[in-house]
Amino acid sequence: MGVTFSVLLMEDSGVVMPVSADVLRVLSATDSEPVVLFCCGAVRFLDSLLASPQQPIEDVLTEDEIIRWSTIIKAEHQLVILFSTEQRGEHCLYVQRFNPNTLMKHRFETEPGFSAPINFSATCRGSNIHLLYLYLNGSVYESVLPFRSSSTGAEVVQALSRSLCLSLPLGEEKLMSGAAVVLDEAHVAVVGFPHPSAGACKDYLCIWNTHFQTLQACKEMAGRIYSQLWCYSGKLYVPHGKMLSVIPFDCQKSSLAAAMGKQKQTSQSAECSFVTSWTSQSCTDVTQTTEIKSRMSTRNNIKSALTVDQLIQHIKTSAVEDVQAEVGEFIRRTPQADLQLAAGRVALELVSRSQTDANFYPQCAFLLLLETRYLCYSVCPELLSLAMVKKDFHLCQIAFQIFSDIPEAVTCACLKTILSTPDLEMETVNLDTDSVIFMKELTRAQSRSDEEGGQLNGFCPPALESDVSDTPSNKLQRDPLALDTSCPVGLHKGALLNEVLQTAYSDRSLLPHLKDLTVPQVIVFLQYLRFLYFKYSHDAHKQIRALRTPSISQIIDWVCLLLDAHFTVLAVAPEAKRLVFDLHKFVRSQVKLYAELGKIEGSLQVLKNSKQSEDFGMYAIHVIELF
Amino acid sequence: MMSTDLRSAMGEFKVHRVRFFDYMPSGIRALAFNQDTERMAVARMDGSVEVFHCSDRFFQEKIIPGREQFGIEGLSWVGERLFSAGLNGGITEYDLTNQKVKYTIDAYGGPIWTIAGNQQGTHLAVGCEDGTVKLFEVNEDNIQFERNLDRQKSRIVSLSWHPSGSKIAAGMMDMIQVFNVETGHSMHRMLADRGVGTSRSKECVVWSVVYLSDGTIITGDSVGMVKLWDDQTGTLIKSHNVTKCDVLALSVSQNEDSLVAGTSEGIVVQFQFVSMVLGKDDKEWVRTRTFRNHTHDIRAVAEITTAVVSGGMDAQLVVRPLLDKIEERSAASALRKIHFPHRRLVACARKSGLMLFQYPGHLELWRLGESEGKGIPGSSLFVKRNPEKLLHLKVKGEDHIRCSAVSPCGEWIVYSTASTLRLYRLHCDNNNISITKISKLPKVLSSANQLCFSSDSSHLFSASAQSSVHLVSISQSGCKFVGTLKPKSGSHQAIHLLAASEDGKWVASANSDHEVHIYNLQTRKAHCTVPIYSSAVTAMGIHPATNCLFMMHADQQMFEYSIEQKQYTDWSRTVQRKGLHRLWVERDTPCLNVMFNPQNPSHVILHDMYMLCIIDQSLPLPDDKTQFYNQLTLKSLTEEQRKSHSHAFKVCKTFKDILCVELMPDQSLVVVERPLEDIATQLPAPIKQKKFAT
């Protein structure tokens, strides 16, 4: 910027034409005439200026008013030029519209200590311009300006009405600059501000969701970021170090429903007001480091015996036992509202120390924090991976039960760990008793029904009889449903797998991660799913009272996903053949059963419908009354 | 008896519930939709042709009765002219104004299986049993044989013109031929595959063919396939297996983006021409929706602008709206099933308790039964005397009955076919019934579109050509022509409704151009014409006390017109100003009778297929916030509370599948029902489908 031209060069003739005022910028939008913005704030179409270069240019701005930023926006065949000015510490926004030519001036409200917006980003949505601007204190404000001016020439300069749409967290270092750019109505890309949990390093590109105040994705950029950022047709351009990174992005529609995924049957979500992380497709290399900060949490002040800041200081130095005791005390004493904000910070701090200090692992403190139900995955993403590293399956189980926002990648990583841990090791782990009882009952129900030597419902699908020929011969002619229905995994592993089955996920995101499982893991998991499916089809689970049990549809969904993800592997692997064959046979029999049930339903429906129409033969004399 | 009368004034009625009218609707054989006039022509198995007005709530505007041995196989519009062809080998044009056959000419090709007119309106093509496609030129007032296309070995089952009129696709046994109309030679021969297994020995019948403007030929065949062919190369593009049975009918939408196929299992399958990738142009025919509204074979389908219309052996005309083409939900966007004709098939001799049932080929006269004692509402009374069939009158000749009437005194019976009108006098002598045919009828009584007796049974009104009404006096001595009532001006469409006033002063006629003329019987001159309303008149009656004409229209609007003052009554204006209740307007069957209760002049009694309604003109009209069907609520209230909750529409839904309601002078109602289940049991067995416990 700063460079001014006071002559125009005609392309064809090579004639240099002086104009009568200093030109600041030539602005152009696609498919429209370029517009010349003069330093004095006046605006001319380039064509008209070329036609008469010496035309007088009026002074719009006062003498010491300097244009700091300008842009052009085009929509509905209408051009609007926005520019901001500075004059003795006061900042103003000018909005120049054409046809009719109107110029509106707005004053930016000042933020104490941070008078100037440091970065602007304007987009057009509907019939409004959305102007987003960033202050050095991390506040991102949005102002909405109508595309077509309603009032003409309002003389009084009004303060620009604005709404705070994001409060970026500040690190310890003093910030000098930063940039924010709007990606769509819910997403903002920011550079120059620190990552909320990455500490001092500020060279991060962060994508924030303004609807839910969550960090959607981030990417560490090598070298210094110059606080410049552009967004152009689905790509972000970030200069950093000696490079310019071009990052394609794709903002998915974010909604609570999508975030909560399939988990509809759980009731705990009401308490847990936070939202999951989304993995922006572009930044696939940074999927897990997401974080939520409500805008209030940056300026929280907790009044209790031990403030959250004090506690955090203690956590950094004290011994495990002391920390656990203090956290317990803190949770008891702190009012609920404050606890909601503090729990995340405490957990973060605990995790960060555990990661650095191998001997420090305050399991009880974590459990206590989880029990407050104020934690969710996004608040403290490292917690679950820490628990996995420490093989703390109990914590994992509780976390699975409480967190509704575990990313699919993490779910899969946990699944992998669970599947690869030997059963023997698993059985020693202390798990939630309810889930273990459920598993015990499930396996016992099977042996019991085996002892009885008969089926409960007496159903024997005809398909199976006809299929005998294509089963390998010399197989015992037993009830095929009872084939191989011993639980393929230990009780504890089963209980943990049940938790995984009940997590929320979206198919599209889960599928690629599911492919990471190894063949033996897939087969064991599929065997377990088959076991559950058989059990459920026998209605055994109905007799077991447990609080959290995977539903039949969850089981079937997982079977489908697993088959989808490992179709070729299962087709080739010889050890999978038997398993897939059994599963197919069973599913086929079920399909036949339901087809029969459909027929019964149809017939019963007919019976129900035909019961009316009292029969009086061909003729009767009735008495009716109308009121 | 006295007490009954007293109580009936308060809304209690004795009801003769009659279910012995064995009316059987005839199966639907062909449909033809006229886009320009929005009329749907329907041909039935009994040879009758009906015309429905698609944008007037599918009102059955015109009925041309069939005749014995007159099976129709195909229908086709040429402009506003309607043609049919059938297995008797003839092509018939209809006179839609007078609702009769205009002429029939023989095509000399044996039984005709299909008929199709080109879009230019110049030619008709018929497919014959002898393997020829015959082209007829459509002239001003007749059609003329032009030539044959190359003769084939097997019968021509289906035909379709290319929209340009230069090519014809013909569906045959085992193959499809494409003809160049100019040369008459076959351009392509495409072989339709037979079924697999045992059906391999059976011929594949190409039941239906559709020729699209882009050169795609679509066929439906007896193997259950819908196949798409390319007429350039004569090759199969794609085939869809729709059913295990036959695909009997195909129809494509006007803009050729949607196709419906009717099968013998009673399902309609929709295909749509959509792009496989959003925003790309390469479109394909994709099977999209399945409609199951029929129990039997679907013999004809037609896709109209916003709906799929289908008909078949189960005799119901089903209008299934395509919700993606409908902008707002309204009465027009509901599924509509038309079971019964929109004409009255039952006439009552009010003063003598007789009922006349009109079947296609005969009339039945019944005497109502009698009850004994009294009963509380909801109970049934002891039947002292059963109803009695007095007469079974067979029609002479092959034509089916177009209209019939019985005089109020029960002494006279009259019916008319397309060719003859017969008047009979009935003698009741204790239990001896005899009839005598009145010979020497005036010449004007050769045929009638509608018949009606005056209330004192002294005169017969016969609606005739050019919207005129002949007036004939009848007495023991004979039958004498009195005069002809002619409208001053207006259309010449046939009259479908007549209503005579109780005092013998007035008669009103309504024709299918929605005109209602009122004649003064003393001067025998046209008195006035009711302002023409946009919807057809479905029923009307003249109030015995006020001489106001009460009219019901197909769009469920009602008007009351004072004959003496030649203007709408205040009540009628109030109804129009306040509007009718939404639930009333959304009913989907027309009102077929308007009756008045002499003991309660403010009551008007109406009925449609599903309900019986008494309109009390002295009560406030319901607005959209009022509970419309409030009989159950009112029943639970006390006498005092009822007053504040009552509104003018008292709807009784006790009866269903109603063909006729009539109020007798003793304040009893006759309700003739024809339960649809009874009809279903008399239909031929549908294609066997496996069902539980069968």
Coordinates of N, CA and C in Angstrom, one line a residue, chain B residues 196-307:
Chain B
V196 N -38.1 -66.6 -19.5 CA -37.2 -67.7 -19.4 C -38.1 -68.9 -18.8
G197 N -37.5 -70.1 -18.8 CA -38.2 -71.2 -18.2 C -39.4 -71.7 -19.0
T198 N -40.5 -71.9 -18.3 CA -41.6 -72.5 -19.0 C -42.3 -71.5 -19.9
S199 N -42.1 -70.2 -19.6 CA -42.8 -69.2 -20.4 C -42.0 -69.0 -21.7
R200 N -41.0 -69.7 -21.9 CA -40.2 -69.5 -23.2 C -41.1 -69.9 -24.4
S201 N -42.0 -70.9 -24.1 CA -42.8 -71.3 -25.3 C -43.9 -70.3 -25.5
K202 N -44.1 -69.4 -24.6 CA -45.3 -68.4 -24.8 C -44.8 -67.2 -25.5
E203 N -45.6 -66.7 -26.4 CA -45.2 -65.5 -27.2 C -45.1 -64.3 -26.2
C204 N -44.2 -63.4 -26.6 CA -44.1 -62.2 -25.8 C -45.0 -61.1 -26.5
V205 N -46.0 -60.7 -25.8 CA -46.9 -59.7 -26.4 C -46.4 -58.3 -26.0
V206 N -46.1 -57.5 -27.0 CA -45.7 -56.1 -26.7 C -47.0 -55.3 -26.5
W207 N -47.4 -55.2 -25.2 CA -48.7 -54.6 -24.9 C -48.8 -53.1 -25.2
S208 N -47.7 -52.5 -25.0 CA -47.8 -51.0 -25.1 C -46.5 -50.5 -25.7
V209 N -46.6 -49.4 -26.4 CA -45.4 -48.8 -27.0 C -45.5 -47.3 -26.9
V210 N -44.4 -46.6 -26.7 CA -44.4 -45.2 -26.7 C -43.2 -44.7 -27.5
Y211 N -43.4 -43.8 -28.4 CA -42.3 -43.3 -29.3 C -42.0 -41.8 -28.8
L212 N -40.8 -41.6 -28.4 CA -40.4 -40.3 -27.9 C -39.8 -39.5 -29.1
S213 N -39.8 -38.2 -28.9 CA -39.3 -37.3 -30.0 C -37.8 -37.5 -30.2
D214 N -37.1 -37.9 -29.2 CA -35.6 -38.1 -29.4 C -35.3 -39.5 -30.1
G215 N -36.3 -40.1 -30.5 CA -36.1 -41.4 -31.2 C -36.1 -42.6 -30.3
T216 N -36.3 -42.4 -29.0 CA -36.3 -43.6 -28.1 C -37.7 -44.2 -28.2
I217 N -37.7 -45.5 -28.3 CA -39.0 -46.3 -28.3 C -39.0 -47.0 -27.0
I218 N -40.1 -46.9 -26.3 CA -40.3 -47.6 -25.0 C -41.4 -48.6 -25.1
T219 N -41.1 -49.8 -24.7 CA -42.2 -50.8 -24.8 C -42.4 -51.5 -23.5
G220 N -43.7 -51.9 -23.3 CA -44.0 -52.7 -22.1 C -44.6 -54.1 -22.6
D221 N -44.1 -55.2 -22.1 CA -44.5 -56.5 -22.7 C -45.0 -57.5 -21.6
S222 N -45.4 -58.6 -22.1 CA -46.0 -59.6 -21.3 C -44.9 -60.4 -20.4
V223 N -43.7 -60.1 -20.7 CA -42.6 -60.7 -19.9 C -42.4 -59.9 -18.6
G224 N -43.0 -58.7 -18.6 CA -42.8 -57.9 -17.4 C -41.7 -56.9 -17.5
M225 N -41.2 -56.7 -18.8 CA -40.1 -55.7 -19.0 C -40.6 -54.4 -19.6
V226 N -39.9 -53.4 -19.1 CA -40.0 -52.1 -19.8 C -38.7 -51.9 -20.5
K227 N -38.7 -51.8 -21.9 CA -37.5 -51.8 -22.6 C -37.4 -50.5 -23.4
L228 N -36.2 -50.0 -23.5 CA -35.9 -48.8 -24.3 C -35.1 -49.2 -25.5
W229 N -35.5 -48.7 -26.6 CA -34.9 -49.0 -27.9 C -34.5 -47.7 -28.6
D230 N -33.4 -47.9 -29.4 CA -33.0 -46.7 -30.2 C -33.5 -46.9 -31.6
D231 N -34.2 -46.0 -32.2 CA -34.8 -46.2 -33.5 C -33.8 -46.0 -34.6
Q232 N -32.7 -45.4 -34.3 CA -31.7 -45.2 -35.4 C -31.0 -46.5 -35.7
T233 N -30.7 -47.2 -34.6 CA -29.9 -48.5 -34.9 C -30.9 -49.7 -34.7
G234 N -32.0 -49.5 -34.1 CA -32.9 -50.6 -33.9 C -32.4 -51.5 -32.8
T235 N -31.7 -51.0 -31.8 CA -31.1 -51.8 -30.8 C -31.7 -51.5 -29.4
L236 N -31.5 -52.4 -28.6 CA -32.0 -52.3 -27.2 C -31.0 -51.4 -26.4
I237 N -31.5 -50.3 -25.8 CA -30.6 -49.5 -25.0 C -30.6 -50.0 -23.5
K238 N -31.8 -50.3 -23.0 CA -31.8 -50.6 -21.6 C -33.1 -51.4 -21.4
S239 N -33.1 -52.3 -20.4 CA -34.4 -52.9 -20.1 C -34.5 -52.9 -18.5
H240 N -35.7 -52.7 -18.1 CA -36.0 -52.7 -16.7 C -37.0 -53.9 -16.4
N241 N -36.7 -54.7 -15.5 CA -37.7 -55.8 -15.1 C -38.6 -55.2 -14.1
V242 N -39.8 -55.0 -14.4 CA -40.7 -54.3 -13.6 C -41.6 -55.3 -12.7
T243 N -41.9 -56.4 -13.3 CA -42.8 -57.3 -12.7 C -42.6 -58.7 -13.2
K244 N -43.2 -59.6 -12.5 CA -43.2 -61.0 -13.0 C -44.3 -61.3 -14.0
C245 N -45.3 -60.4 -13.9 CA -46.4 -60.5 -14.8 C -46.3 -59.6 -16.0
D246 N -47.4 -59.1 -16.5 CA -47.4 -58.3 -17.7 C -47.3 -56.8 -17.4
V247 N -46.6 -56.1 -18.3 CA -46.7 -54.6 -18.3 C -47.7 -54.3 -19.3
L248 N -48.9 -53.8 -18.9 CA -50.0 -53.7 -19.8 C -50.1 -52.3 -20.4
A249 N -49.7 -51.3 -19.7 CA -49.9 -49.9 -20.2 C -48.7 -49.1 -20.0
L250 N -48.5 -48.1 -20.9 CA -47.4 -47.1 -20.7 C -48.0 -45.8 -21.0
S251 N -47.4 -44.8 -20.4 CA -47.8 -43.4 -20.8 C -46.7 -42.5 -20.4
V252 N -46.4 -41.5 -21.3 CA -45.3 -40.6 -21.1 C -45.9 -39.2 -20.9
S253 N -45.2 -38.4 -20.1 CA -45.7 -37.1 -19.8 C -45.5 -36.2 -21.0
Q254 N -46.2 -35.1 -21.0 CA -46.2 -34.2 -22.2 C -44.7 -33.8 -22.5
N255 N -43.9 -33.5 -21.5 CA -42.5 -33.0 -21.8 C -41.5 -34.2 -21.8
E256 N -42.1 -35.4 -21.8 CA -41.2 -36.6 -22.0 C -40.1 -36.7 -21.0
D257 N -40.4 -36.3 -19.7 CA -39.4 -36.5 -18.7 C -39.9 -37.6 -17.7
S258 N -41.0 -38.1 -17.9 CA -41.6 -39.1 -16.9 C -42.4 -40.1 -17.7
L259 N -42.3 -41.3 -17.2 CA -43.1 -42.4 -17.9 C -43.7 -43.2 -16.8
V260 N -44.9 -43.6 -17.0 CA -45.6 -44.5 -16.0 C -45.9 -45.8 -16.7
A261 N -45.8 -46.9 -16.0 CA -46.1 -48.2 -16.5 C -47.1 -48.9 -15.6
G262 N -48.2 -49.4 -16.1 CA -49.2 -50.2 -15.3 C -49.0 -51.6 -15.5
T263 N -49.1 -52.4 -14.5 CA -48.8 -53.9 -14.6 C -50.1 -54.6 -14.2
S264 N -50.0 -55.9 -14.5 CA -51.2 -56.7 -14.2 C -51.2 -57.1 -12.7
E265 N -50.2 -56.7 -11.9 CA -50.3 -56.9 -10.5 C -51.0 -55.7 -9.8
G266 N -51.3 -54.7 -10.6 CA -52.0 -53.6 -10.0 C -51.1 -52.5 -9.5
I267 N -49.8 -52.5 -9.9 CA -49.0 -51.5 -9.5 C -48.6 -50.6 -10.7
V268 N -48.4 -49.3 -10.4 CA -47.9 -48.4 -11.4 C -46.5 -48.0 -11.0
V269 N -45.6 -48.1 -12.0 CA -44.2 -47.8 -11.8 C -43.9 -46.6 -12.6
Q270 N -43.2 -45.7 -11.9 CA -42.8 -44.4 -12.6 C -41.3 -44.5 -12.9
F271 N -41.0 -44.0 -14.1 CA -39.6 -43.8 -14.5 C -39.5 -42.4 -14.8
Q272 N -38.3 -41.8 -14.5 CA -38.0 -40.5 -14.8 C -36.7 -40.3 -15.5
F273 N -36.7 -39.3 -16.4 CA -35.6 -39.1 -17.3 C -34.7 -38.0 -16.5
V274 N -33.7 -38.5 -15.8 CA -33.0 -37.6 -14.9 C -31.5 -37.8 -15.2
S275 N -30.7 -36.8 -14.9 CA -29.3 -36.9 -15.1 C -28.7 -37.7 -13.9
M276 N -27.8 -38.5 -14.2 CA -27.2 -39.4 -13.2 C -26.3 -38.5 -12.3
V277 N -25.6 -37.6 -12.9 CA -24.8 -36.7 -12.1 C -25.4 -35.3 -12.0
L278 N -25.5 -34.8 -10.8 CA -26.2 -33.5 -10.7 C -25.5 -32.5 -11.6
G279 N -26.4 -31.8 -12.3 CA -25.8 -30.7 -13.1 C -25.3 -31.1 -14.5
K280 N -25.1 -32.4 -14.7 CA -24.7 -32.9 -16.0 C -25.8 -33.1 -16.9
D281 N -25.5 -33.3 -18.2 CA -26.6 -33.3 -19.1 C -27.0 -34.7 -19.5
D282 N -26.1 -35.7 -19.3 CA -26.4 -37.0 -19.8 C -27.5 -37.7 -18.9
K283 N -28.7 -37.7 -19.5 CA -29.8 -38.2 -18.7 C -30.1 -39.7 -19.0
E284 N -30.8 -40.3 -18.0 CA -31.1 -41.7 -18.2 C -32.5 -41.9 -17.7
W285 N -33.2 -42.9 -18.2 CA -34.5 -43.3 -17.6 C -34.2 -44.1 -16.4
V286 N -34.7 -43.7 -15.2 CA -34.5 -44.3 -14.0 C -35.8 -44.6 -13.3
R287 N -35.9 -45.8 -12.8 CA -37.1 -46.2 -12.1 C -37.2 -45.4 -10.8
T288 N -38.3 -44.7 -10.5 CA -38.3 -43.9 -9.3 C -39.4 -44.3 -8.3
R289 N -40.6 -44.3 -8.7 CA -41.6 -44.5 -7.7 C -42.5 -45.7 -8.1
T290 N -43.2 -46.2 -7.1 CA -44.1 -47.3 -7.3 C -45.4 -46.9 -6.6
F291 N -46.5 -47.0 -7.3 CA -47.8 -46.7 -6.7 C -48.6 -48.0 -6.6
R292 N -49.2 -48.3 -5.5 CA -50.0 -49.4 -5.4 C -51.4 -49.0 -5.0
N293 N -52.3 -48.8 -5.9 CA -53.6 -48.3 -5.6 C -54.7 -49.3 -6.2
H294 N -54.2 -50.3 -6.9 CA -55.2 -51.1 -7.5 C -55.0 -52.6 -7.0
T295 N -56.1 -53.3 -7.1 CA -56.1 -54.7 -6.7 C -55.9 -55.6 -7.9
H296 N -56.3 -55.1 -9.0 CA -56.4 -55.9 -10.2 C -55.5 -55.3 -11.3
D297 N -55.5 -56.0 -12.5 CA -54.8 -55.5 -13.6 C -55.0 -54.0 -13.9
I298 N -54.0 -53.3 -14.2 CA -54.1 -52.0 -14.7 C -54.1 -52.0 -16.2
R299 N -55.2 -51.6 -16.8 CA -55.3 -51.7 -18.3 C -54.9 -50.4 -18.9
A300 N -54.9 -49.3 -18.2 CA -54.6 -48.0 -18.8 C -54.0 -47.1 -17.8
V301 N -53.0 -46.4 -18.3 CA -52.4 -45.3 -17.4 C -52.3 -44.0 -18.3
A302 N -52.3 -42.9 -17.6 CA -52.1 -41.7 -18.4 C -51.4 -40.7 -17.4
E303 N -50.4 -40.1 -17.8 CA -49.7 -39.1 -17.0 C -50.3 -37.7 -17.4
I304 N -50.9 -37.0 -16.5 CA -51.4 -35.7 -16.8 C -50.5 -34.7 -16.1
T305 N -50.7 -33.5 -16.2 CA -49.8 -32.5 -15.7 C -49.3 -32.7 -14.3
T306 N -50.2 -33.0 -13.4 CA -49.7 -33.1 -12.0 C -50.0 -34.4 -11.4
A307 N -50.5 -35.4 -12.2 CA -50.9 -36.6 -11.5 C -50.7 -37.8 -12.5

